[in-house]
Amino acid sequence: MDSQPGATPYSAPAGCPMHEERQTSLYGPEFASDPHRVYDAFRANGPASPIELAPGVEATLVVQHEAALRVLQNPALFARDSRRWTALREGRVPLDSPVLPMMAYRPNCLFTDGAEHLRLRKAVTESLGRLNFSRLSRDVERIGDYLIDQFIERGSADLLGEYAKLLPLLLFNQLFGCPGDIGDRLTRSMSAIFDGEDVLRANDELTECLMELVALKRRQPGEDITSWLIQHPAGLRDEELKDQLVMLMGAGVEPERNLIANALLLLLSGDTPGPGSERRGSGMLVEDALDDVLWNNPPIANYATHYPVQDIELDGVTLKAGTPVLISFAAANSDPALTDARQTLSKGAHLAWGAGPHVCPAKSPAQLIALTAIEKILNTVPDLALAVHPSGVEWRPGPFHRALVALPVRFSPTPARGSGTAVRTPATPTAQPAGQASPAPAAATPHHHAAHAQKKSKGWWSSFLDVFRV
């Protein structure tokens, strides 16, 4: 239980100076509700600004597009290895901080430099290069069908919690070749880490289940990313294999769910105008909605942590050696210098995929997954509508992401098509439009009680495998 009503893992304690200096905090509800106001204030004072990522975790945020590129494209001066983090080494960062799982060193592509980074990245990019895009699209559609069948008879749903969040989690279980038990634990632990819930325990569970997966795939290889990484000539050790999988899932699940949900919010918002974009409404193509989100509400808003190897002056701002320097992709994209490119949604100018040697290696599959998932739900539920006004949606606090708390929708209830009926999940309450009553729950049947009990004893992945043997 939280000691304070409404507290989150990122909440500052009562009496904390950050309550009086909220303009430097990236973790409170005020920042989540209107981040561009904060970015504009930062930008007025220079290309970078001191921030607090979580209570007791200080960093610098680069908010100017040109300055961001200078950091991203200069690995000789800006390293990614977080073992350089002076405050962490000196014990000045709380070990239970919710940002540590996203910032602490792991021997993977995100946190390595030079020859070691090239070795690990080559293994990752060449393994991803073996993905069959036709099969990937079919996998997304199959998982989408399964998830939609869990709520299509209700007439209401939370498309964030019941669709956009679960689809990439289940997809990565399949891409990694996870059996049921390992996949259930992987799904549970990754969700907890991204939501900042008991992150130390979740991190331990994540490590344990991935090491089990690596051991299994060494004995029984398959046509999956885990096996391809094991077989790669780079000769990755078990610990390195585990951490490449952590990186792939971490860099894939949270951004993917936010990309899907944020684009769906835009597509379902009708002609309601929104900040930062001149093109809104249900008449948009899905591809245009995805581009709009990547420009104006990038799924990962602030990340790509770098550590200056020496004190560096960045247009009058001193970046101290060994201090975290984060790139604000969202602020860089809204830089006034990019106004023309932003208005035309030019794909080549925004930084949502990063830049430099650490640019996202999975841009093409990530876009395919989001496009397929969105088209699946829109085509399957053609009268999908927001259950709240677009201005009433709530954004999840946190320094790194641009993420909804929920995406409540309503639609005409229709019978499930059979893809997910073997194991039905309990309904998730969703917000209803003003003056409209919640739909009455269906009468419970013996089959429903048995299925509900079975779902409690199983996680999402093993339940999915009960329907689709893959």
mmCIF file of N, CA and C in Angstrom, residues 314-419:
data_model
loop_
_atom_site.group_PDB
_atom_site.id
_atom_site.type_symbol
_atom_site.label_atom_id
_atom_site.label_comp_id
_atom_site.label_asym_id
_atom_site.label_seq_id
_atom_site.Cartn_x
_atom_site.Cartn_y
_atom_site.Cartn_z
ATOM 1 N N LEU A 314 28.513 22.687 -23.629
ATOM 2 C CA LEU A 314 27.528 22.523 -24.706
ATOM 3 C C LEU A 314 26.767 23.830 -24.843
ATOM 4 N N ASP A 315 27.277 24.714 -25.717
ATOM 5 C CA ASP A 315 26.644 26.020 -25.950
ATOM 6 C C ASP A 315 26.383 26.755 -24.632
ATOM 7 N N GLY A 316 27.414 26.811 -23.796
ATOM 8 C CA GLY A 316 27.317 27.560 -22.552
ATOM 9 C C GLY A 316 26.851 26.759 -21.360
ATOM 10 N N VAL A 317 26.437 25.530 -21.549
ATOM 11 C CA VAL A 317 26.010 24.670 -20.447
ATOM 12 C C VAL A 317 27.132 23.669 -20.163
ATOM 13 N N THR A 318 27.580 23.592 -18.904
ATOM 14 C CA THR A 318 28.653 22.675 -18.539
ATOM 15 C C THR A 318 28.074 21.307 -18.196
ATOM 16 N N LEU A 319 28.536 20.301 -18.915
ATOM 17 C CA LEU A 319 28.149 18.918 -18.640
ATOM 18 C C LEU A 319 29.320 18.262 -17.920
ATOM 19 N N LYS A 320 29.134 17.927 -16.651
ATOM 20 C CA LYS A 320 30.214 17.398 -15.829
ATOM 21 C C LYS A 320 30.483 15.934 -16.180
ATOM 22 N N ALA A 321 31.752 15.568 -16.161
ATOM 23 C CA ALA A 321 32.136 14.183 -16.428
ATOM 24 C C ALA A 321 31.450 13.246 -15.436
ATOM 25 N N GLY A 322 30.938 12.117 -15.951
ATOM 26 C CA GLY A 322 30.330 11.102 -15.089
ATOM 27 C C GLY A 322 28.935 11.418 -14.602
ATOM 28 N N THR A 323 28.280 12.449 -15.165
ATOM 29 C CA THR A 323 26.904 12.761 -14.780
ATOM 30 C C THR A 323 25.963 12.368 -15.913
ATOM 31 N N PRO A 324 24.787 11.859 -15.625
ATOM 32 C CA PRO A 324 23.875 11.420 -16.692
ATOM 33 C C PRO A 324 23.383 12.585 -17.542
ATOM 34 N N VAL A 325 23.495 12.416 -18.855
ATOM 35 C CA VAL A 325 22.964 13.381 -19.815
ATOM 36 C C VAL A 325 21.960 12.636 -20.684
ATOM 37 N N LEU A 326 20.691 13.002 -20.569
ATOM 38 C CA LEU A 326 19.628 12.347 -21.327
ATOM 39 C C LEU A 326 19.215 13.199 -22.511
ATOM 40 N N ILE A 327 18.770 12.538 -23.546
ATOM 41 C CA ILE A 327 18.241 13.223 -24.728
ATOM 42 C C ILE A 327 16.719 13.265 -24.621
ATOM 43 N N SER A 328 16.150 14.463 -24.736
ATOM 44 C CA SER A 328 14.695 14.572 -24.823
ATOM 45 C C SER A 328 14.292 14.508 -26.294
ATOM 46 N N PHE A 329 13.917 13.319 -26.740
ATOM 47 C CA PHE A 329 13.453 13.176 -28.119
ATOM 48 C C PHE A 329 12.222 14.047 -28.356
ATOM 49 N N ALA A 330 11.348 14.122 -27.346
ATOM 50 C CA ALA A 330 10.123 14.911 -27.483
ATOM 51 C C ALA A 330 10.432 16.395 -27.610
ATOM 52 N N ALA A 331 11.340 16.904 -26.764
ATOM 53 C CA ALA A 331 11.681 18.325 -26.823
ATOM 54 C C ALA A 331 12.453 18.643 -28.099
ATOM 55 N N ALA A 332 13.368 17.769 -28.493
ATOM 56 C CA ALA A 332 14.124 17.998 -29.729
ATOM 57 C C ALA A 332 13.187 18.048 -30.929
ATOM 58 N N ASN A 333 12.190 17.178 -30.937
ATOM 59 C CA ASN A 333 11.238 17.166 -32.053
ATOM 60 C C ASN A 333 10.394 18.432 -32.113
ATOM 61 N N SER A 334 10.143 19.045 -30.944
ATOM 62 C CA SER A 334 9.327 20.266 -30.916
ATOM 63 C C SER A 334 10.175 21.525 -30.960
ATOM 64 N N ASP A 335 11.461 21.397 -31.222
ATOM 65 C CA ASP A 335 12.360 22.536 -31.381
ATOM 66 C C ASP A 335 11.807 23.447 -32.479
ATOM 67 N N PRO A 336 11.676 24.748 -32.204
ATOM 68 C CA PRO A 336 11.169 25.663 -33.252
ATOM 69 C C PRO A 336 11.962 25.605 -34.549
ATOM 70 N N ALA A 337 13.226 25.178 -34.471
ATOM 71 C CA ALA A 337 14.031 25.082 -35.692
ATOM 72 C C ALA A 337 13.491 24.028 -36.656
ATOM 73 N N LEU A 338 12.646 23.139 -36.170
ATOM 74 C CA LEU A 338 12.111 22.058 -37.002
ATOM 75 C C LEU A 338 10.649 22.286 -37.384
ATOM 76 N N THR A 339 10.166 23.506 -37.259
ATOM 77 C CA THR A 339 8.742 23.770 -37.474
ATOM 78 C C THR A 339 8.267 23.281 -38.838
ATOM 79 N N ASP A 340 9.002 23.593 -39.898
ATOM 80 C CA ASP A 340 8.564 23.188 -41.242
ATOM 81 C C ASP A 340 8.525 21.672 -41.382
ATOM 82 N N ALA A 341 9.569 20.993 -40.915
ATOM 83 C CA ALA A 341 9.609 19.532 -41.012
ATOM 84 C C ALA A 341 8.500 18.911 -40.179
ATOM 85 N N ARG A 342 8.209 19.490 -39.023
ATOM 86 C CA ARG A 342 7.172 18.921 -38.150
ATOM 87 C C ARG A 342 5.792 19.086 -38.776
ATOM 88 N N GLN A 343 5.540 20.206 -39.406
ATOM 89 C CA GLN A 343 4.223 20.447 -40.003
ATOM 90 C C GLN A 343 3.958 19.496 -41.163
ATOM 91 N N THR A 344 4.987 19.073 -41.855
ATOM 92 C CA THR A 344 4.814 18.132 -42.956
ATOM 93 C C THR A 344 5.048 16.688 -42.527
ATOM 94 N N LEU A 345 5.329 16.476 -41.233
ATOM 95 C CA LEU A 345 5.610 15.149 -40.673
ATOM 96 C C LEU A 345 6.711 14.440 -41.461
ATOM 97 N N SER A 346 7.763 15.191 -41.767
ATOM 98 C CA SER A 346 8.902 14.613 -42.480
ATOM 99 C C SER A 346 9.515 13.491 -41.660
ATOM 100 N N LYS A 347 9.634 12.314 -42.266
ATOM 101 C CA LYS A 347 10.086 11.141 -41.519
ATOM 102 C C LYS A 347 11.568 11.199 -41.163
ATOM 103 N N GLY A 348 12.347 11.976 -41.913
ATOM 104 C CA GLY A 348 13.787 11.934 -41.714
ATOM 105 C C GLY A 348 14.313 12.851 -40.635
ATOM 106 N N ALA A 349 13.509 13.752 -40.097
ATOM 107 C CA ALA A 349 14.032 14.768 -39.192
ATOM 108 C C ALA A 349 13.833 14.452 -37.711
ATOM 109 N N HIS A 350 12.747 13.769 -37.343
ATOM 110 C CA HIS A 350 12.495 13.559 -35.908
ATOM 111 C C HIS A 350 13.499 12.562 -35.327
ATOM 112 N N LEU A 351 13.623 12.587 -34.000
ATOM 113 C CA LEU A 351 14.608 11.749 -33.307
ATOM 114 C C LEU A 351 13.975 10.613 -32.522
ATOM 115 N N ALA A 352 12.727 10.273 -32.842
ATOM 116 C CA ALA A 352 12.055 9.227 -32.070
ATOM 117 C C ALA A 352 12.793 7.892 -32.116
ATOM 118 N N TRP A 353 13.542 7.632 -33.193
ATOM 119 C CA TRP A 353 14.307 6.388 -33.302
ATOM 120 C C TRP A 353 15.757 6.565 -32.864
ATOM 121 N N GLY A 354 16.103 7.761 -32.374
ATOM 122 C CA GLY A 354 17.476 8.028 -31.989
ATOM 123 C C GLY A 354 18.316 8.417 -33.193
ATOM 124 N N ALA A 355 19.641 8.426 -32.991
ATOM 125 C CA ALA A 355 20.595 8.761 -34.055
ATOM 126 C C ALA A 355 21.967 8.292 -33.606
ATOM 127 N N GLY A 356 22.893 8.250 -34.554
ATOM 128 C CA GLY A 356 24.247 7.864 -34.208
ATOM 129 C C GLY A 356 24.415 6.365 -34.082
ATOM 130 N N PRO A 357 25.497 5.913 -33.427
ATOM 131 C CA PRO A 357 25.798 4.480 -33.364
ATOM 132 C C PRO A 357 24.779 3.659 -32.587
ATOM 133 N N HIS A 358 23.945 4.326 -31.774
ATOM 134 C CA HIS A 358 22.945 3.594 -30.989
ATOM 135 C C HIS A 358 21.539 3.773 -31.548
ATOM 136 N N VAL A 359 21.414 4.200 -32.807
ATOM 137 C CA VAL A 359 20.089 4.352 -33.402
ATOM 138 C C VAL A 359 19.338 3.021 -33.314
ATOM 139 N N CYS A 360 18.025 3.093 -33.144
ATOM 140 C CA CYS A 360 17.217 1.884 -32.957
ATOM 141 C C CYS A 360 17.410 0.913 -34.123
ATOM 142 N N PRO A 361 17.801 -0.335 -33.842
ATOM 143 C CA PRO A 361 18.010 -1.310 -34.920
ATOM 144 C C PRO A 361 16.726 -1.994 -35.379
ATOM 145 N N ALA A 362 15.607 -1.696 -34.719
ATOM 146 C CA ALA A 362 14.362 -2.419 -35.009
ATOM 147 C C ALA A 362 13.271 -1.488 -35.518
ATOM 148 N N LYS A 363 13.659 -0.416 -36.192
ATOM 149 C CA LYS A 363 12.675 0.556 -36.668
ATOM 150 C C LYS A 363 11.631 -0.086 -37.570
ATOM 151 N N SER A 364 12.062 -0.871 -38.552
ATOM 152 C CA SER A 364 11.110 -1.441 -39.519
ATOM 153 C C SER A 364 10.151 -2.436 -38.877
ATOM 154 N N PRO A 365 10.635 -3.438 -38.098
ATOM 155 C CA PRO A 365 9.666 -4.332 -37.454
ATOM 156 C C PRO A 365 8.779 -3.617 -36.447
ATOM 157 N N ALA A 366 9.312 -2.620 -35.753
ATOM 158 C CA ALA A 366 8.490 -1.898 -34.772
ATOM 159 C C ALA A 366 7.329 -1.187 -35.454
ATOM 160 N N GLN A 367 7.589 -0.567 -36.606
ATOM 161 C CA GLN A 367 6.513 0.119 -37.318
ATOM 162 C C GLN A 367 5.506 -0.876 -37.882
ATOM 163 N N LEU A 368 5.991 -2.013 -38.355
ATOM 164 C CA LEU A 368 5.081 -3.033 -38.876
ATOM 165 C C LEU A 368 4.173 -3.562 -37.768
ATOM 166 N N ILE A 369 4.728 -3.810 -36.598
ATOM 167 C CA ILE A 369 3.936 -4.320 -35.480
ATOM 168 C C ILE A 369 2.836 -3.329 -35.119
ATOM 169 N N ALA A 370 3.197 -2.043 -34.978
ATOM 170 C CA ALA A 370 2.206 -1.036 -34.598
ATOM 171 C C ALA A 370 1.138 -0.888 -35.672
ATOM 172 N N LEU A 371 1.551 -0.835 -36.923
ATOM 173 C CA LEU A 371 0.596 -0.682 -38.030
ATOM 174 C C LEU A 371 -0.381 -1.860 -38.070
ATOM 175 N N THR A 372 0.141 -3.074 -37.951
ATOM 176 C CA THR A 372 -0.714 -4.261 -38.008
ATOM 177 C C THR A 372 -1.659 -4.325 -36.824
ATOM 178 N N ALA A 373 -1.156 -4.006 -35.620
ATOM 179 C CA ALA A 373 -1.991 -4.059 -34.419
ATOM 180 C C ALA A 373 -3.130 -3.052 -34.490
ATOM 181 N N ILE A 374 -2.839 -1.846 -34.980
ATOM 182 C CA ILE A 374 -3.872 -0.812 -35.055
ATOM 183 C C ILE A 374 -4.906 -1.163 -36.124
ATOM 184 N N GLU A 375 -4.440 -1.595 -37.276
ATOM 185 C CA GLU A 375 -5.392 -1.972 -38.324
ATOM 186 C C GLU A 375 -6.267 -3.145 -37.882
ATOM 187 N N LYS A 376 -5.695 -4.078 -37.123
ATOM 188 C CA LYS A 376 -6.467 -5.221 -36.643
ATOM 189 C C LYS A 376 -7.632 -4.773 -35.764
ATOM 190 N N ILE A 377 -7.388 -3.915 -34.799
ATOM 191 C CA ILE A 377 -8.467 -3.514 -33.886
ATOM 192 C C ILE A 377 -9.479 -2.628 -34.604
ATOM 193 N N LEU A 378 -9.027 -1.751 -35.493
ATOM 194 C CA LEU A 378 -9.965 -0.873 -36.203
ATOM 195 C C LEU A 378 -10.836 -1.653 -37.179
ATOM 196 N N ASN A 379 -10.273 -2.642 -37.830
ATOM 197 C CA ASN A 379 -11.052 -3.439 -38.782
ATOM 198 C C ASN A 379 -11.986 -4.418 -38.078
ATOM 199 N N THR A 380 -11.560 -4.930 -36.925
ATOM 200 C CA THR A 380 -12.387 -5.904 -36.212
ATOM 201 C C THR A 380 -13.524 -5.237 -35.454
ATOM 202 N N VAL A 381 -13.274 -4.045 -34.944
ATOM 203 C CA VAL A 381 -14.293 -3.313 -34.164
ATOM 204 C C VAL A 381 -14.520 -1.975 -34.878
ATOM 205 N N PRO A 382 -15.307 -1.948 -35.949
ATOM 206 C CA PRO A 382 -15.391 -0.752 -36.795
ATOM 207 C C PRO A 382 -16.052 0.449 -36.128
ATOM 208 N N ASP A 383 -16.892 0.241 -35.092
ATOM 209 C CA ASP A 383 -17.543 1.393 -34.462
ATOM 210 C C ASP A 383 -16.855 1.774 -33.147
ATOM 211 N N LEU A 384 -15.594 1.486 -33.047
ATOM 212 C CA LEU A 384 -14.809 1.828 -31.868
ATOM 213 C C LEU A 384 -14.863 3.334 -31.626
ATOM 214 N N ALA A 385 -15.087 3.742 -30.376
ATOM 215 C CA ALA A 385 -15.154 5.168 -30.024
ATOM 216 C C ALA A 385 -14.588 5.374 -28.631
ATOM 217 N N LEU A 386 -13.994 6.533 -28.418
ATOM 218 C CA LEU A 386 -13.503 6.853 -27.084
ATOM 219 C C LEU A 386 -14.671 6.938 -26.107
ATOM 220 N N ALA A 387 -14.455 6.447 -24.902
ATOM 221 C CA ALA A 387 -15.484 6.515 -23.862
ATOM 222 C C ALA A 387 -15.347 7.767 -23.016
ATOM 223 N N VAL A 388 -14.309 8.564 -23.270
ATOM 224 C CA VAL A 388 -14.112 9.840 -22.592
ATOM 225 C C VAL A 388 -13.707 10.856 -23.638
ATOM 226 N N HIS A 389 -13.810 12.134 -23.286
ATOM 227 C CA HIS A 389 -13.315 13.164 -24.189
ATOM 228 C C HIS A 389 -11.797 13.043 -24.275
ATOM 229 N N PRO A 390 -11.204 13.309 -25.450
ATOM 230 C CA PRO A 390 -9.749 13.184 -25.573
ATOM 231 C C PRO A 390 -8.972 13.967 -24.529
ATOM 232 N N SER A 391 -9.510 15.107 -24.100
ATOM 233 C CA SER A 391 -8.813 15.900 -23.090
ATOM 234 C C SER A 391 -8.888 15.263 -21.706
ATOM 235 N N GLY A 392 -9.748 14.242 -21.560
ATOM 236 C CA GLY A 392 -9.918 13.625 -20.254
ATOM 237 C C GLY A 392 -9.052 12.410 -20.011
ATOM 238 N N VAL A 393 -8.259 11.998 -21.004
ATOM 239 C CA VAL A 393 -7.392 10.849 -20.784
ATOM 240 C C VAL A 393 -6.259 11.238 -19.833
ATOM 241 N N GLU A 394 -5.769 10.269 -19.099
ATOM 242 C CA GLU A 394 -4.727 10.524 -18.107
ATOM 243 C C GLU A 394 -3.416 9.931 -18.587
ATOM 244 N N TRP A 395 -2.336 10.700 -18.381
ATOM 245 C CA TRP A 395 -1.007 10.268 -18.783
ATOM 246 C C TRP A 395 -0.235 9.747 -17.584
ATOM 247 N N ARG A 396 0.487 8.658 -17.780
ATOM 248 C CA ARG A 396 1.188 7.981 -16.688
ATOM 249 C C ARG A 396 2.459 8.742 -16.313
ATOM 250 N N PRO A 397 2.619 9.110 -15.028
ATOM 251 C CA PRO A 397 3.840 9.805 -14.620
ATOM 252 C C PRO A 397 5.077 8.938 -14.822
ATOM 253 N N GLY A 398 6.183 9.572 -15.060
ATOM 254 C CA GLY A 398 7.448 8.886 -15.254
ATOM 255 C C GLY A 398 8.340 9.711 -16.150
ATOM 256 N N PRO A 399 9.642 9.639 -15.965
ATOM 257 C CA PRO A 399 10.545 10.528 -16.699
ATOM 258 C C PRO A 399 10.847 10.107 -18.124
ATOM 259 N N PHE A 400 10.687 8.827 -18.452
ATOM 260 C CA PHE A 400 11.184 8.331 -19.727
ATOM 261 C C PHE A 400 10.130 8.266 -20.822
ATOM 262 N N HIS A 401 8.898 7.939 -20.470
ATOM 263 C CA HIS A 401 7.904 7.585 -21.480
ATOM 264 C C HIS A 401 6.871 8.683 -21.692
ATOM 265 N N ARG A 402 6.138 8.562 -22.772
ATOM 266 C CA ARG A 402 4.907 9.314 -22.990
ATOM 267 C C ARG A 402 3.828 8.264 -23.114
ATOM 268 N N ALA A 403 3.161 7.978 -21.990
ATOM 269 C CA ALA A 403 2.327 6.785 -21.897
ATOM 270 C C ALA A 403 0.999 7.104 -21.229
ATOM 271 N N LEU A 404 -0.060 6.567 -21.795
ATOM 272 C CA LEU A 404 -1.383 6.694 -21.201
ATOM 273 C C LEU A 404 -1.525 5.788 -19.986
ATOM 274 N N VAL A 405 -2.366 6.203 -19.052
ATOM 275 C CA VAL A 405 -2.760 5.332 -17.943
ATOM 276 C C VAL A 405 -3.776 4.313 -18.438
ATOM 277 N N ALA A 406 -4.694 4.764 -19.269
ATOM 278 C CA ALA A 406 -5.733 3.889 -19.823
ATOM 279 C C ALA A 406 -6.267 4.535 -21.094
ATOM 280 N N LEU A 407 -6.893 3.728 -21.935
ATOM 281 C CA LEU A 407 -7.549 4.220 -23.146
ATOM 282 C C LEU A 407 -8.938 3.593 -23.217
ATOM 283 N N PRO A 408 -9.897 4.160 -22.467
ATOM 284 C CA PRO A 408 -11.239 3.569 -22.407
ATOM 285 C C PRO A 408 -12.013 3.810 -23.694
ATOM 286 N N VAL A 409 -12.631 2.732 -24.204
ATOM 287 C CA VAL A 409 -13.409 2.808 -25.437
ATOM 288 C C VAL A 409 -14.726 2.065 -25.259
ATOM 289 N N ARG A 410 -15.643 2.350 -26.151
ATOM 290 C CA ARG A 410 -16.914 1.634 -26.201
ATOM 291 C C ARG A 410 -17.193 1.254 -27.643
ATOM 292 N N PHE A 411 -18.062 0.266 -27.837
ATOM 293 C CA PHE A 411 -18.371 -0.232 -29.170
ATOM 294 C C PHE A 411 -19.571 -1.156 -29.051
ATOM 295 N N SER A 412 -20.099 -1.592 -30.167
ATOM 296 C CA SER A 412 -21.234 -2.520 -30.141
ATOM 297 C C SER A 412 -20.743 -3.918 -29.778
ATOM 298 N N PRO A 413 -21.298 -4.511 -28.729
ATOM 299 C CA PRO A 413 -20.868 -5.871 -28.362
ATOM 300 C C PRO A 413 -21.191 -6.846 -29.492
ATOM 301 N N THR A 414 -20.245 -7.724 -29.764
ATOM 302 C CA THR A 414 -20.452 -8.773 -30.760
ATOM 303 C C THR A 414 -19.889 -10.080 -30.228
ATOM 304 N N PRO A 415 -20.372 -11.211 -30.736
ATOM 305 C CA PRO A 415 -19.860 -12.494 -30.243
ATOM 306 C C PRO A 415 -18.374 -12.658 -30.550
ATOM 307 N N ALA A 416 -17.683 -13.282 -29.622
ATOM 308 C CA ALA A 416 -16.281 -13.617 -29.863
ATOM 309 C C ALA A 416 -16.185 -14.569 -31.042
ATOM 310 N N ARG A 417 -15.090 -14.460 -31.780
ATOM 311 C CA ARG A 417 -14.961 -15.246 -33.009
ATOM 312 C C ARG A 417 -14.300 -16.594 -32.779
ATOM 313 N N GLY A 418 -13.942 -16.886 -31.529
ATOM 314 C CA GLY A 418 -13.424 -18.212 -31.221
ATOM 315 C C GLY A 418 -11.940 -18.270 -30.991
ATOM 316 N N SER A 419 -11.172 -17.217 -31.327
ATOM 317 C CA SER A 419 -9.716 -17.293 -31.192
ATOM 318 C C SER A 419 -9.272 -17.238 -29.754
#
